[in-house]
Amino acid sequence: MAWNEPGGNNSSGNRNPWGQRPGQGPPDLDEALRNLKKKLSAMFGGTGGGDSTGRGQGTRFIGGFGVSLIFIVLLLLWLATGVYQVDAAERAVITRFGAFVRITQPGVGMHLPWPIEAKQLVNISSIDSFSDQTRMLTADENLVDINLAVQFRRTDPVAYAFNVRDPDATLREVSESAIREVIGRSTLDAVLESGRQAIAANTKELVQKTLNNYKSGVEVTSVNLQDVRVPEQVAPSQQDAIKAREDKQRLSLEAQSYANDILPKAKGGAGRMLQDAEAYKSQKIANATGETERFLKLLPEYQKAPQVTRERLYLETIETIYASSKKVLVDTKGTGNMIYLPLDKLIDQSRGDATGNNNSSTSRPVVIEGSGNIDASRARGTR
């Protein structure tokens, strides 16, 4: 019997070394354990009673059964951590102490309880998306705000789970880096208008190439530029720059159009001048050759009769000179009267006579002869 158990003989000298019974000191350990067992027995259906000398046998049996039941329940709960459900669009990646073991298909599955084995569910059918808005520079040094939308799906569960620490965050960073690179090689006009589809396609290709190099197990299905605009802070200055660039292009086109118009004309005029020069050259050469031949033929005649030939050449030369001149010869010797002559009519008459004469194609000077009373009726054309 314990030294402090109730019912003991105080006369035996077996007394509490700390003095009298509790109330004056701390509670004893045996009494605390007894109270705890009573509570457990009451919880699992025990009476918690005993005889005056200690606990009963029934209390001991019920207490042991309760502890075993608690242990069994905890064991079942621990084993239940290995049961899992995989949906039709998912695949389960099973790891044992962090190392890859297998991939399980849709349905109910079971693995060794935690922490021995664990699972990671990866959805390989659904298409997820995210959007990112950022500001960047174009190739012609203009600022633009880009709202980028990316859609993707997970194609390889093992690569998605093990090769990249955070695949979703990596995809965001890769997408931003790719769009910056593509926009940096494009002009503002291409970004705002004509080249948006090409920019989206190039960005998608670059993102997918980078993810493949990382072996991330992610496939990019589409990349879209949802909103592209110029920041409000720089919009006026940027519009002025765009207008100046458009004016430059317009003036360049006008200059090119003028050049396309004037160059063919200049080339045509130059070709015509060359042809005229060649014709003039040929004419002069032919005339010189003819004159040379004529003089060579006249040389023997001149040597035979120099005076006659000289006079004939003189008369032919004078005739040639006066044929193209507008002169009226008037013989006024021995008279002092004023002579009125219709010169224009006389010249026209002389030209008409020359035109009607088949033997001569040139006009001749009008010669007026006589003295004293001379009037227009005496005027006549002579050779």
GROMACS .gro file of C-alpha atoms in nm:
model
  383
    1MET     CA    1   0.000   0.000   0.000
    2ALA     CA    2   0.129   0.348  -0.082
    3TRP     CA    3   0.232   0.564   0.199
    4ASN     CA    4  -0.043   0.815   0.124
    5GLU     CA    5  -0.318   0.567   0.026
    6PRO     CA    6  -0.642   0.615   0.225
    7GLY     CA    7  -0.723   0.357   0.487
    8GLY     CA    8  -0.370   0.303   0.596
    9ASN     CA    9  -0.271   0.250   0.958
   10ASN     CA   10  -0.137   0.568   1.100
   11SER     CA   11  -0.001   0.387   1.397
   12SER     CA   12   0.252   0.204   1.187
   13GLY     CA   13   0.446   0.522   1.160
   14ASN     CA   14   0.397   0.539   0.779
   15ARG     CA   15   0.308   0.909   0.765
   16ASN     CA   16   0.322   1.176   0.491
   17PRO     CA   17   0.672   1.317   0.494
   18TRP     CA   18   0.533   1.663   0.404
   19GLY     CA   19   0.302   1.679   0.695
   20GLN     CA   20  -0.076   1.639   0.702
   21ARG     CA   21  -0.307   1.547   0.408
   22PRO     CA   22  -0.348   1.784   0.109
   23GLY     CA   23  -0.513   2.116   0.149
   24GLN     CA   24  -0.197   2.260   0.277
   25GLY     CA   25   0.040   2.148  -0.006
   26PRO     CA   26   0.040   2.049  -0.379
   27PRO     CA   27  -0.186   1.758  -0.500
   28ASP     CA   28  -0.023   1.419  -0.521
   29LEU     CA   29   0.051   1.247  -0.859
   30ASP     CA   30  -0.148   0.927  -0.793
   31GLU     CA   31  -0.469   1.116  -0.733
   32ALA     CA   32  -0.427   1.310  -1.058
   33LEU     CA   33  -0.376   0.984  -1.255
   34ARG     CA   34  -0.682   0.833  -1.086
   35ASN     CA   35  -0.899   1.125  -1.187
   36LEU     CA   36  -0.780   1.103  -1.550
   37LYS     CA   37  -0.862   0.728  -1.567
   38LYS     CA   38  -1.205   0.791  -1.423
   39LYS     CA   39  -1.279   1.046  -1.694
   40LEU     CA   40  -1.162   0.809  -1.971
   41SER     CA   41  -1.369   0.524  -1.826
   42ALA     CA   42  -1.676   0.745  -1.813
   43MET     CA   43  -1.615   0.848  -2.176
   44PHE     CA   44  -1.603   0.487  -2.304
   45GLY     CA   45  -1.880   0.350  -2.082
   46GLY     CA   46  -1.693   0.252  -1.764
   47THR     CA   47  -1.819   0.306  -1.410
   48GLY     CA   48  -1.497   0.444  -1.280
   49GLY     CA   49  -1.561   0.286  -0.937
   50GLY     CA   50  -1.350   0.057  -0.724
   51ASP     CA   51  -1.333  -0.099  -0.385
   52SER     CA   52  -1.186   0.061  -0.083
   53THR     CA   53  -0.850  -0.093  -0.149
   54GLY     CA   54  -0.797   0.034  -0.518
   55ARG     CA   55  -0.927   0.018  -0.869
   56GLY     CA   56  -1.146  -0.271  -0.992
   57GLN     CA   57  -1.068  -0.514  -1.270
   58GLY     CA   58  -1.348  -0.378  -1.493
   59THR     CA   59  -1.203  -0.031  -1.486
   60ARG     CA   60  -0.866  -0.162  -1.598
   61PHE     CA   61  -1.022  -0.352  -1.893
   62ILE     CA   62  -1.230  -0.058  -2.014
   63GLY     CA   63  -0.934   0.178  -1.990
   64GLY     CA   64  -0.714  -0.049  -2.200
   65PHE     CA   65  -0.989  -0.094  -2.458
   66GLY     CA   66  -1.032   0.283  -2.495
   67VAL     CA   67  -0.662   0.340  -2.558
   68SER     CA   68  -0.661   0.066  -2.823
   69LEU     CA   69  -0.968   0.214  -2.990
   70ILE     CA   70  -0.805   0.555  -3.008
   71PHE     CA   71  -0.496   0.399  -3.161
   72ILE     CA   72  -0.704   0.214  -3.422
   73VAL     CA   73  -0.895   0.527  -3.517
   74LEU     CA   74  -0.574   0.723  -3.557
   75LEU     CA   75  -0.427   0.440  -3.766
   76LEU     CA   76  -0.732   0.440  -3.994
   77LEU     CA   77  -0.713   0.814  -4.035
   78TRP     CA   78  -0.345   0.787  -4.125
   79LEU     CA   79  -0.416   0.513  -4.382
   80ALA     CA   80  -0.695   0.728  -4.525
   81THR     CA   81  -0.439   0.990  -4.627
   82GLY     CA   82  -0.332   0.750  -4.902
   83VAL     CA   83  -0.675   0.736  -5.069
   84TYR     CA   84  -0.740   0.989  -5.346
   85GLN     CA   85  -0.975   1.065  -5.637
   86VAL     CA   86  -0.853   1.160  -5.988
   87ASP     CA   87  -1.096   1.337  -6.222
   88ALA     CA   88  -1.125   1.259  -6.593
   89ALA     CA   89  -0.925   1.568  -6.694
   90GLU     CA   90  -0.649   1.508  -6.438
   91ARG     CA   91  -0.349   1.287  -6.387
   92ALA     CA   92  -0.195   1.209  -6.047
   93VAL     CA   93   0.182   1.221  -6.006
   94ILE     CA   94   0.284   0.991  -5.715
   95THR     CA   95   0.609   1.061  -5.533
   96ARG     CA   96   0.781   0.860  -5.261
   97PHE     CA   97   0.987   1.075  -5.028
   98GLY     CA   98   0.990   1.337  -5.309
   99ALA     CA   99   1.104   1.103  -5.587
  100PHE     CA  100   0.877   1.026  -5.885
  101VAL     CA  101   0.716   0.680  -5.872
  102ARG     CA  102   0.430   0.665  -6.122
  103ILE     CA  103   0.139   0.842  -6.293
  104THR     CA  104  -0.214   0.723  -6.221
  105GLN     CA  105  -0.515   0.756  -6.449
  106PRO     CA  106  -0.861   0.892  -6.360
  107GLY     CA  107  -1.047   0.709  -6.086
  108VAL     CA  108  -1.003   0.619  -5.721
  109GLY     CA  109  -0.646   0.536  -5.626
  110MET     CA  110  -0.437   0.465  -5.323
  111HIS     CA  111  -0.076   0.522  -5.228
  112LEU     CA  112   0.125   0.476  -4.914
  113PRO     CA  113   0.015   0.717  -4.641
  114TRP     CA  114   0.176   1.051  -4.583
  115PRO     CA  115   0.464   1.124  -4.543
  116ILE     CA  116   0.587   0.812  -4.724
  117GLU     CA  117   0.411   0.890  -5.051
  118ALA     CA  118   0.228   1.198  -5.179
  119LYS     CA  119   0.032   1.293  -5.485
  120GLN     CA  120   0.010   1.599  -5.710
  121LEU     CA  121  -0.293   1.639  -5.936
  122VAL     CA  122  -0.222   1.795  -6.278
  123ASN     CA  123  -0.506   1.897  -6.509
  124ILE     CA  124  -0.398   1.817  -6.866
  125SER     CA  125  -0.726   1.891  -7.049
  126SER     CA  126  -0.848   2.231  -6.937
  127ILE     CA  127  -0.712   2.548  -7.095
  128ASP     CA  128  -0.609   2.814  -6.846
  129SER     CA  129  -0.533   3.176  -6.922
  130PHE     CA  130  -0.384   3.487  -6.771
  131SER     CA  131  -0.339   3.848  -6.880
  132ASP     CA  132  -0.054   4.089  -6.822
  133GLN     CA  133  -0.030   4.463  -6.887
  134THR     CA  134   0.304   4.630  -6.932
  135ARG     CA  135   0.465   4.935  -7.095
  136MET     CA  136   0.748   4.902  -7.345
  137LEU     CA  137   0.941   5.070  -7.627
  138THR     CA  138   0.898   5.003  -7.999
  139ALA     CA  139   1.174   4.993  -8.260
  140ASP     CA  140   1.114   5.361  -8.347
  141GLU     CA  141   1.143   5.459  -7.978
  142ASN     CA  142   0.774   5.507  -7.900
  143LEU     CA  143   0.605   5.407  -7.575
  144VAL     CA  144   0.305   5.173  -7.588
  145ASP     CA  145   0.089   5.002  -7.325
  146ILE     CA  146   0.034   4.634  -7.409
  147ASN     CA  147  -0.239   4.415  -7.258
  148LEU     CA  148  -0.132   4.059  -7.334
  149ALA     CA  149  -0.359   3.753  -7.292
  150VAL     CA  150  -0.205   3.404  -7.298
  151GLN     CA  151  -0.391   3.071  -7.302
  152PHE     CA  152  -0.211   2.747  -7.218
  153ARG     CA  153  -0.256   2.389  -7.104
  154ARG     CA  154  -0.039   2.134  -6.926
  155THR     CA  155   0.063   1.849  -7.156
  156ASP     CA  156   0.326   1.658  -6.954
  157PRO     CA  157   0.240   1.605  -6.584
  158VAL     CA  158   0.586   1.480  -6.486
  159ALA     CA  159   0.769   1.768  -6.656
  160TYR     CA  160   0.519   2.017  -6.514
  161ALA     CA  161   0.568   1.880  -6.161
  162PHE     CA  162   0.946   1.837  -6.154
  163ASN     CA  163   1.137   2.037  -6.418
  164VAL     CA  164   1.033   2.389  -6.318
  165ARG     CA  165   0.977   2.508  -5.964
  166ASP     CA  166   0.678   2.734  -6.046
  167PRO     CA  167   0.561   2.672  -6.404
  168ASP     CA  168   0.279   2.929  -6.397
  169ALA     CA  169   0.503   3.210  -6.275
  170THR     CA  170   0.771   3.103  -6.522
  171LEU     CA  171   0.517   3.123  -6.805
  172ARG     CA  172   0.427   3.479  -6.705
  173GLU     CA  173   0.790   3.589  -6.700
  174VAL     CA  174   0.869   3.418  -7.031
  175SER     CA  175   0.562   3.576  -7.194
  176GLU     CA  176   0.657   3.925  -7.080
  177SER     CA  177   1.015   3.880  -7.198
  178ALA     CA  178   0.898   3.751  -7.538
  179ILE     CA  179   0.650   4.032  -7.600
  180ARG     CA  180   0.915   4.288  -7.509
  181GLU     CA  181   1.155   4.137  -7.759
  182VAL     CA  182   0.897   4.126  -8.039
  183ILE     CA  183   0.767   4.479  -7.973
  184GLY     CA  184   1.126   4.605  -7.960
  185ARG     CA  185   1.172   4.484  -8.320
  186SER     CA  186   0.843   4.637  -8.446
  187THR     CA  187   0.742   4.991  -8.535
  188LEU     CA  188   0.455   5.180  -8.373
  189ASP     CA  189   0.240   5.160  -8.688
  190ALA     CA  190   0.279   4.782  -8.698
  191VAL     CA  191   0.190   4.753  -8.328
  192LEU     CA  192  -0.118   4.976  -8.350
  193GLU     CA  193  -0.254   4.866  -8.687
  194SER     CA  194  -0.129   4.623  -8.948
  195GLY     CA  195   0.118   4.401  -8.764
  196ARG     CA  196  -0.074   4.291  -8.453
  197GLN     CA  197  -0.145   3.940  -8.579
  198ALA     CA  198   0.217   3.889  -8.681
  199ILE     CA  199   0.334   4.018  -8.342
  200ALA     CA  200   0.102   3.776  -8.159
  201ALA     CA  201   0.219   3.483  -8.374
  202ASN     CA  202   0.588   3.567  -8.324
  203THR     CA  203   0.535   3.605  -7.949
  204LYS     CA  204   0.362   3.268  -7.924
  205GLU     CA  205   0.642   3.099  -8.117
  206LEU     CA  206   0.910   3.256  -7.899
  207VAL     CA  207   0.730   3.167  -7.573
  208GLN     CA  208   0.677   2.806  -7.679
  209LYS     CA  209   1.041   2.772  -7.787
  210THR     CA  210   1.160   2.897  -7.448
  211LEU     CA  211   0.924   2.667  -7.256
  212ASN     CA  212   1.041   2.371  -7.462
  213ASN     CA  213   1.399   2.453  -7.372
  214TYR     CA  214   1.296   2.453  -7.005
  215LYS     CA  215   1.103   2.123  -7.053
  216SER     CA  216   0.820   2.273  -6.854
  217GLY     CA  217   0.543   2.047  -6.990
  218VAL     CA  218   0.331   2.352  -7.086
  219GLU     CA  219   0.184   2.419  -7.430
  220VAL     CA  220   0.080   2.772  -7.531
  221THR     CA  221  -0.243   2.757  -7.731
  222SER     CA  222  -0.289   3.126  -7.815
  223VAL     CA  223  -0.142   3.472  -7.758
  224ASN     CA  224  -0.360   3.780  -7.813
  225LEU     CA  225  -0.298   4.152  -7.792
  226GLN     CA  226  -0.622   4.261  -7.626
  227ASP     CA  227  -0.541   4.630  -7.598
  228VAL     CA  228  -0.260   4.838  -7.746
  229ARG     CA  229  -0.256   5.211  -7.687
  230VAL     CA  230  -0.022   5.504  -7.645
  231PRO     CA  231   0.020   5.635  -7.288
  232GLU     CA  232  -0.179   5.952  -7.221
  233GLN     CA  233   0.130   6.133  -7.091
  234VAL     CA  234   0.313   6.113  -7.423
  235ALA     CA  235   0.019   6.094  -7.665
  236PRO     CA  236   0.037   6.460  -7.793
  237SER     CA  237   0.411   6.447  -7.856
  238GLN     CA  238   0.382   6.109  -8.015
  239GLN     CA  239   0.105   6.228  -8.247
  240ASP     CA  240   0.327   6.518  -8.358
  241ALA     CA  241   0.609   6.276  -8.428
  242ILE     CA  242   0.376   6.049  -8.623
  243LYS     CA  243   0.246   6.345  -8.827
  244ALA     CA  244   0.601   6.455  -8.905
  245ARG     CA  245   0.692   6.104  -9.014
  246GLU     CA  246   0.382   6.085  -9.233
  247ASP     CA  247   0.468   6.422  -9.391
  248LYS     CA  248   0.816   6.295  -9.462
  249GLN     CA  249   0.679   5.986  -9.628
  250ARG     CA  250   0.430   6.191  -9.830
  251LEU     CA  251   0.697   6.431  -9.953
  252SER     CA  252   0.923   6.141 -10.039
  253LEU     CA  253   0.645   5.984 -10.244
  254GLU     CA  254   0.577   6.313 -10.422
  255ALA     CA  255   0.945   6.355 -10.501
  256GLN     CA  256   0.960   6.000 -10.629
  257SER     CA  257   0.651   6.059 -10.842
  258TYR     CA  258   0.802   6.377 -10.988
  259ALA     CA  259   1.125   6.193 -11.062
  260ASN     CA  260   0.933   5.912 -11.230
  261ASP     CA  261   0.755   6.171 -11.444
  262ILE     CA  262   1.050   6.393 -11.539
  263LEU     CA  263   1.315   6.129 -11.596
  264PRO     CA  264   1.142   5.959 -11.892
  265LYS     CA  265   1.081   6.299 -12.050
  266ALA     CA  266   1.440   6.402 -11.999
  267LYS     CA  267   1.564   6.073 -12.142
  268GLY     CA  268   1.329   6.110 -12.438
  269GLY     CA  269   1.444   6.468 -12.502
  270ALA     CA  270   1.806   6.362 -12.478
  271GLY     CA  271   1.745   6.081 -12.727
  272ARG     CA  272   1.569   6.319 -12.965
  273MET     CA  273   1.853   6.569 -12.941
  274LEU     CA  274   2.103   6.295 -13.017
  275GLN     CA  275   1.901   6.190 -13.318
  276ASP     CA  276   1.877   6.551 -13.438
  277ALA     CA  277   2.248   6.591 -13.391
  278GLU     CA  278   2.314   6.278 -13.591
  279ALA     CA  279   2.078   6.400 -13.865
  280TYR     CA  280   2.244   6.745 -13.868
  281LYS     CA  281   2.583   6.580 -13.885
  282SER     CA  282   2.475   6.360 -14.175
  283GLN     CA  283   2.321   6.659 -14.354
  284LYS     CA  284   2.629   6.875 -14.316
  285ILE     CA  285   2.853   6.593 -14.429
  286ALA     CA  286   2.629   6.529 -14.730
  287ASN     CA  287   2.616   6.901 -14.820
  288ALA     CA  288   2.990   6.936 -14.784
  289THR     CA  289   3.044   6.628 -14.995
  290GLY     CA  290   2.805   6.762 -15.264
  291GLU     CA  291   2.970   7.106 -15.267
  292THR     CA  292   3.307   6.945 -15.294
  293GLU     CA  293   3.199   6.732 -15.583
  294ARG     CA  294   3.037   7.033 -15.756
  295PHE     CA  295   3.348   7.245 -15.723
  296LEU     CA  296   3.560   6.958 -15.844
  297LYS     CA  297   3.339   6.936 -16.153
  298LEU     CA  298   3.357   7.313 -16.206
  299LEU     CA  299   3.732   7.321 -16.177
  300PRO     CA  300   3.798   7.197 -16.533
  301GLU     CA  301   3.542   7.448 -16.670
  302TYR     CA  302   3.699   7.726 -16.469
  303GLN     CA  303   4.041   7.638 -16.597
  304LYS     CA  304   3.913   7.651 -16.955
  305ALA     CA  305   3.720   7.985 -16.922
  306PRO     CA  306   3.794   8.156 -16.590
  307GLN     CA  307   3.613   8.483 -16.662
  308VAL     CA  308   3.288   8.327 -16.780
  309THR     CA  309   3.282   8.077 -16.500
  310ARG     CA  310   3.357   8.344 -16.243
  311GLU     CA  311   3.073   8.566 -16.363
  312ARG     CA  312   2.828   8.278 -16.373
  313LEU     CA  313   2.916   8.178 -16.020
  314TYR     CA  314   2.877   8.540 -15.908
  315LEU     CA  315   2.533   8.572 -16.064
  316GLU     CA  316   2.414   8.243 -15.915
  317THR     CA  317   2.536   8.353 -15.573
  318ILE     CA  318   2.365   8.692 -15.600
  319GLU     CA  319   2.045   8.524 -15.715
  320THR     CA  320   2.055   8.291 -15.416
  321ILE     CA  321   2.110   8.579 -15.174
  322TYR     CA  322   1.838   8.808 -15.313
  323ALA     CA  323   1.587   8.526 -15.349
  324SER     CA  324   1.536   8.517 -14.975
  325SER     CA  325   1.554   8.893 -14.913
  326LYS     CA  326   1.266   9.144 -14.893
  327LYS     CA  327   1.410   9.426 -15.099
  328VAL     CA  328   1.261   9.659 -15.359
  329LEU     CA  329   1.501   9.815 -15.612
  330VAL     CA  330   1.386  10.153 -15.746
  331ASP     CA  331   1.562  10.346 -16.023
  332THR     CA  332   1.518  10.711 -15.927
  333LYS     CA  333   1.798  10.863 -16.132
  334GLY     CA  334   1.705  11.198 -16.284
  335THR     CA  335   1.385  11.259 -16.092
  336GLY     CA  336   1.299  11.436 -15.772
  337ASN     CA  337   0.939  11.329 -15.735
  338MET     CA  338   0.819  11.136 -15.432
  339ILE     CA  339   0.730  10.785 -15.527
  340TYR     CA  340   0.450  10.602 -15.354
  341LEU     CA  341   0.483  10.225 -15.382
  342PRO     CA  342   0.256   9.959 -15.223
  343LEU     CA  343   0.553   9.756 -15.110
  344ASP     CA  344   0.354   9.483 -14.937
  345LYS     CA  345   0.148   9.417 -15.251
  346LEU     CA  346   0.455   9.425 -15.469
  347ILE     CA  347   0.632   9.173 -15.247
  348ASP     CA  348   0.327   8.946 -15.235
  349GLN     CA  349   0.298   8.970 -15.615
  350SER     CA  350   0.663   8.883 -15.655
  351ARG     CA  351   0.623   8.581 -15.428
  352GLY     CA  352   0.310   8.473 -15.617
  353ASP     CA  353   0.494   8.490 -15.946
  354ALA     CA  354   0.781   8.292 -15.801
  355THR     CA  355   0.543   8.027 -15.667
  356GLY     CA  356   0.363   7.991 -16.001
  357ASN     CA  357   0.689   7.964 -16.193
  358ASN     CA  358   0.784   7.600 -16.223
  359ASN     CA  359   1.145   7.679 -16.306
  360SER     CA  360   1.212   7.873 -15.987
  361SER     CA  361   1.106   7.809 -15.628
  362THR     CA  362   1.237   8.132 -15.476
  363SER     CA  363   1.104   8.486 -15.475
  364ARG     CA  364   1.289   8.760 -15.662
  365PRO     CA  365   1.333   9.128 -15.579
  366VAL     CA  366   1.097   9.383 -15.727
  367VAL     CA  367   1.275   9.621 -15.962
  368ILE     CA  368   1.114   9.954 -16.057
  369GLU     CA  369   1.270  10.132 -16.359
  370GLY     CA  370   1.196  10.473 -16.506
  371SER     CA  371   1.217  10.840 -16.424
  372GLY     CA  372   0.987  11.138 -16.395
  373ASN     CA  373   0.627  11.052 -16.325
  374ILE     CA  374   0.637  10.700 -16.188
  375ASP     CA  375   0.342  10.537 -16.025
  376ALA     CA  376   0.247  10.197 -15.902
  377SER     CA  377   0.118  10.086 -16.240
  378ARG     CA  378   0.472  10.084 -16.376
  379ALA     CA  379   0.602   9.855 -16.118
  380ARG     CA  380   0.674   9.504 -16.235
  381GLY     CA  381   0.872   9.215 -16.122
  382THR     CA  382   1.184   9.122 -16.317
  383ARG     CA  383   1.453   8.872 -16.275
   0.00000   0.00000   0.00000
